[in-house]
Amino acid sequence: DPTAPPGSGFTLQDGTPVMDMTTSSYYPGFENSARNLFTSDPKEYENPLKDWASADGNLPNQAESVTLQFQGPRRVTQYTLISSIHNPSLNPAAWVLEGSTDGSTWTTLDSHTSDRTEYFKTQAQVSRTYAIQSSAMVTYVRLTILKTWYENAPNGYRVDLAGWDLRTTTTAPAPTAAPTAPPSVPQV
């Protein structure tokens, strides 16, 4: 069952109001840790107690996710992930960012596999920004971590992530205009 930390409503760094947030799991004693992903104070990223830590042992058998619900339709324009200072081997190696209008049917906005995320493998406190090409207007956004760099744990492993900076807009992309034919010239 998804877990909603108390006081889920908050505002993203770009001013986007978030009505609710759920996580697939959290490390015991860190019930609000997913909320820490959205801090506006960069010094907080240096505190390993402020990382989002999922429950031990879920990956690789169960993906870990954080889901946000906006107050209205938004278009995701970009996002930044900030790796944990605590343990780089628990940083994401593969993930998918999805959007939804109803919280049930999901569309992929962006995805990454380990061949493109090597910088998270050994470095703490690394941030990478990803532009979103999708024009979808969504009310829900879900970041699902499919695996981390710690693949050989005998009892499974967890995710540690220091930050997720999500940028959105209420503006839908302008429709592309259909090509117009040149005006015809009357024959004399």
GROMACS .gro file of C-alpha atoms in nm:
model
  188
    1ASP     CA    1   0.000   0.000   0.000
    2PRO     CA    2   0.127   0.349  -0.079
    3THR     CA    3   0.220   0.552   0.224
    4ALA     CA    4   0.127   0.919   0.253
    5PRO     CA    5   0.340   1.107   0.501
    6PRO     CA    6   0.157   1.352   0.725
    7GLY     CA    7   0.139   1.705   0.588
    8SER     CA    8   0.185   1.599   0.226
    9GLY     CA    9   0.078   1.933   0.076
   10PHE     CA   10   0.372   2.156  -0.016
   11THR     CA   11   0.512   2.372  -0.296
   12LEU     CA   12   0.786   2.273  -0.539
   13GLN     CA   13   1.087   2.499  -0.590
   14ASP     CA   14   0.927   2.647  -0.903
   15GLY     CA   15   0.611   2.740  -0.708
   16THR     CA   16   0.399   2.445  -0.824
   17PRO     CA   17   0.147   2.351  -0.550
   18VAL     CA   18   0.145   1.980  -0.465
   19MET     CA   19  -0.177   1.850  -0.307
   20ASP     CA   20  -0.053   1.508  -0.209
   21MET     CA   21   0.251   1.283  -0.216
   22THR     CA   22   0.274   0.907  -0.174
   23THR     CA   23   0.571   0.672  -0.162
   24SER     CA   24   0.588   0.300  -0.223
   25SER     CA   25   0.784   0.261   0.103
   26TYR     CA   26   1.014   0.438   0.343
   27TYR     CA   27   1.295   0.336   0.572
   28PRO     CA   28   1.165   0.283   0.929
   29GLY     CA   29   1.191   0.604   1.129
   30PHE     CA   30   1.207   0.818   0.813
   31GLU     CA   31   0.834   0.849   0.741
   32ASN     CA   32   0.871   1.197   0.593
   33SER     CA   33   1.193   1.134   0.406
   34ALA     CA   34   1.041   1.155   0.056
   35ARG     CA   35   0.925   1.509   0.137
   36ASN     CA   36   1.294   1.593   0.190
   37LEU     CA   37   1.356   1.539  -0.182
   38PHE     CA   38   1.195   1.876  -0.249
   39THR     CA   39   1.388   2.102  -0.011
   40SER     CA   40   1.474   2.449  -0.134
   41ASP     CA   41   1.783   2.466   0.088
   42PRO     CA   42   2.088   2.320  -0.094
   43LYS     CA   43   2.262   2.264   0.241
   44GLU     CA   44   1.996   2.005   0.324
   45TYR     CA   45   2.127   1.785   0.039
   46GLU     CA   46   2.450   1.745   0.237
   47ASN     CA   47   2.268   1.588   0.533
   48PRO     CA   48   2.231   1.209   0.482
   49LEU     CA   49   1.945   1.207   0.731
   50LYS     CA   50   1.750   1.422   0.484
   51ASP     CA   51   1.772   1.172   0.195
   52TRP     CA   52   1.472   0.976   0.075
   53ALA     CA   53   1.543   0.624   0.196
   54SER     CA   54   1.309   0.349   0.085
   55ALA     CA   55   1.255   0.034   0.289
   56ASP     CA   56   1.538  -0.219   0.296
   57GLY     CA   57   1.510  -0.528   0.080
   58ASN     CA   58   1.245  -0.419  -0.172
   59LEU     CA   59   1.464  -0.379  -0.481
   60PRO     CA   60   1.513  -0.556  -0.720
   61ASN     CA   61   1.183  -0.743  -0.673
   62GLN     CA   62   0.969  -0.434  -0.615
   63ALA     CA   63   1.035  -0.096  -0.774
   64GLU     CA   64   1.033   0.208  -0.544
   65SER     CA   65   0.836   0.520  -0.633
   66VAL     CA   66   0.736   0.870  -0.527
   67THR     CA   67   0.408   1.005  -0.668
   68LEU     CA   68   0.296   1.368  -0.664
   69GLN     CA   69  -0.055   1.500  -0.723
   70PHE     CA   70  -0.084   1.859  -0.847
   71GLN     CA   71  -0.380   2.088  -0.786
   72GLY     CA   72  -0.449   2.099  -1.159
   73PRO     CA   73  -0.304   1.998  -1.496
   74ARG     CA   74   0.068   2.074  -1.543
   75ARG     CA   75   0.325   2.005  -1.813
   76VAL     CA   76   0.656   1.875  -1.680
   77THR     CA   77   0.937   2.062  -1.854
   78GLN     CA   78   1.244   1.926  -1.675
   79TYR     CA   79   1.368   1.756  -1.360
   80THR     CA   80   1.694   1.720  -1.172
   81LEU     CA   81   1.799   1.426  -0.958
   82ILE     CA   82   2.059   1.480  -0.687
   83SER     CA   83   2.250   1.174  -0.572
   84SER     CA   84   2.281   1.082  -0.208
   85ILE     CA   85   2.586   1.181  -0.007
   86HIS     CA   86   2.526   0.882   0.219
   87ASN     CA   87   2.594   0.582  -0.003
   88PRO     CA   88   2.646   0.621  -0.381
   89SER     CA   89   2.579   0.250  -0.439
   90LEU     CA   90   2.216   0.312  -0.337
   91ASN     CA   91   2.170   0.591  -0.594
   92PRO     CA   92   1.940   0.524  -0.891
   93ALA     CA   93   2.079   0.326  -1.184
   94ALA     CA   94   1.753   0.296  -1.381
   95TRP     CA   95   1.424   0.481  -1.349
   96VAL     CA   96   1.113   0.600  -1.529
   97LEU     CA   97   0.926   0.930  -1.492
   98GLU     CA   98   0.555   0.900  -1.573
   99GLY     CA   99   0.255   1.131  -1.586
  100SER     CA  100  -0.116   1.069  -1.549
  101THR     CA  101  -0.442   1.261  -1.560
  102ASP     CA  102  -0.624   1.022  -1.327
  103GLY     CA  103  -0.358   0.844  -1.117
  104SER     CA  104  -0.441   0.511  -1.283
  105THR     CA  105  -0.330   0.526  -1.646
  106TRP     CA  106   0.034   0.631  -1.685
  107THR     CA  107   0.235   0.770  -1.978
  108THR     CA  108   0.615   0.763  -1.985
  109LEU     CA  109   0.760   1.115  -1.983
  110ASP     CA  110   1.125   1.007  -1.953
  111SER     CA  111   1.326   0.695  -1.873
  112HIS     CA  112   1.690   0.610  -1.809
  113THR     CA  113   1.887   0.289  -1.784
  114SER     CA  114   2.225   0.225  -1.626
  115ASP     CA  115   2.416   0.279  -1.950
  116ARG     CA  116   2.319   0.649  -1.930
  117THR     CA  117   2.352   0.708  -1.555
  118GLU     CA  118   2.708   0.595  -1.483
  119TYR     CA  119   2.788   0.923  -1.300
  120PHE     CA  120   2.555   0.826  -1.013
  121LYS     CA  121   2.743   0.499  -0.959
  122THR     CA  122   3.042   0.620  -0.761
  123GLN     CA  123   2.982   0.985  -0.686
  124ALA     CA  124   2.790   1.142  -0.402
  125GLN     CA  125   2.611   1.473  -0.437
  126VAL     CA  126   2.598   1.471  -0.818
  127SER     CA  127   2.306   1.640  -0.991
  128ARG     CA  128   2.181   1.585  -1.345
  129THR     CA  129   1.903   1.772  -1.521
  130TYR     CA  130   1.680   1.611  -1.784
  131ALA     CA  131   1.461   1.803  -2.029
  132ILE     CA  132   1.116   1.658  -2.097
  133GLN     CA  133   1.000   1.655  -2.457
  134SER     CA  134   0.645   1.539  -2.383
  135SER     CA  135   0.361   1.785  -2.433
  136ALA     CA  136   0.129   1.590  -2.199
  137MET     CA  137  -0.066   1.788  -1.939
  138VAL     CA  138  -0.076   1.575  -1.623
  139THR     CA  139  -0.219   1.593  -1.272
  140TYR     CA  140   0.005   1.319  -1.131
  141VAL     CA  141   0.378   1.258  -1.171
  142ARG     CA  142   0.550   0.940  -1.058
  143LEU     CA  143   0.925   0.875  -1.034
  144THR     CA  144   0.989   0.501  -1.018
  145ILE     CA  145   1.336   0.371  -0.935
  146LEU     CA  146   1.381   0.035  -1.106
  147LYS     CA  147   1.728  -0.043  -0.974
  148THR     CA  148   2.025   0.106  -0.793
  149TRP     CA  149   2.396   0.038  -0.831
  150TYR     CA  150   2.391  -0.206  -0.540
  151GLU     CA  151   2.287  -0.518  -0.726
  152ASN     CA  152   2.449  -0.796  -0.523
  153ALA     CA  153   2.277  -0.752  -0.187
  154PRO     CA  154   2.169  -1.098  -0.063
  155ASN     CA  155   1.847  -0.967   0.094
  156GLY     CA  156   1.763  -0.692  -0.152
  157TYR     CA  157   1.844  -0.326  -0.110
  158ARG     CA  158   1.693   0.020  -0.085
  159VAL     CA  159   1.709   0.355  -0.265
  160ASP     CA  160   1.880   0.664  -0.127
  161LEU     CA  161   1.826   0.989  -0.315
  162ALA     CA  162   1.904   1.342  -0.193
  163GLY     CA  163   1.688   1.554  -0.422
  164TRP     CA  164   1.432   1.571  -0.701
  165ASP     CA  165   1.381   1.919  -0.847
  166LEU     CA  166   1.075   1.908  -1.073
  167ARG     CA  167   0.989   2.199  -1.304
  168THR     CA  168   0.640   2.239  -1.448
  169THR     CA  169   0.419   2.490  -1.626
  170THR     CA  170   0.045   2.534  -1.670
  171THR     CA  171   0.101   2.625  -2.034
  172ALA     CA  172   0.036   2.362  -2.295
  173PRO     CA  173   0.278   2.372  -2.588
  174ALA     CA  174   0.166   2.581  -2.883
  175PRO     CA  175   0.016   2.371  -3.159
  176THR     CA  176   0.231   2.338  -3.464
  177ALA     CA  177   0.081   2.519  -3.758
  178ALA     CA  178  -0.001   2.320  -4.068
  179PRO     CA  179   0.204   2.422  -4.369
  180THR     CA  180   0.023   2.666  -4.590
  181ALA     CA  181   0.024   2.656  -4.967
  182PRO     CA  182   0.162   2.960  -5.146
  183PRO     CA  183  -0.110   3.191  -5.278
  184SER     CA  184  -0.219   3.110  -5.628
  185VAL     CA  185  -0.158   3.364  -5.897
  186PRO     CA  186  -0.450   3.415  -6.137
  187GLN     CA  187  -0.370   3.341  -6.501
  188VAL     CA  188  -0.433   3.622  -6.747
   0.00000   0.00000   0.00000
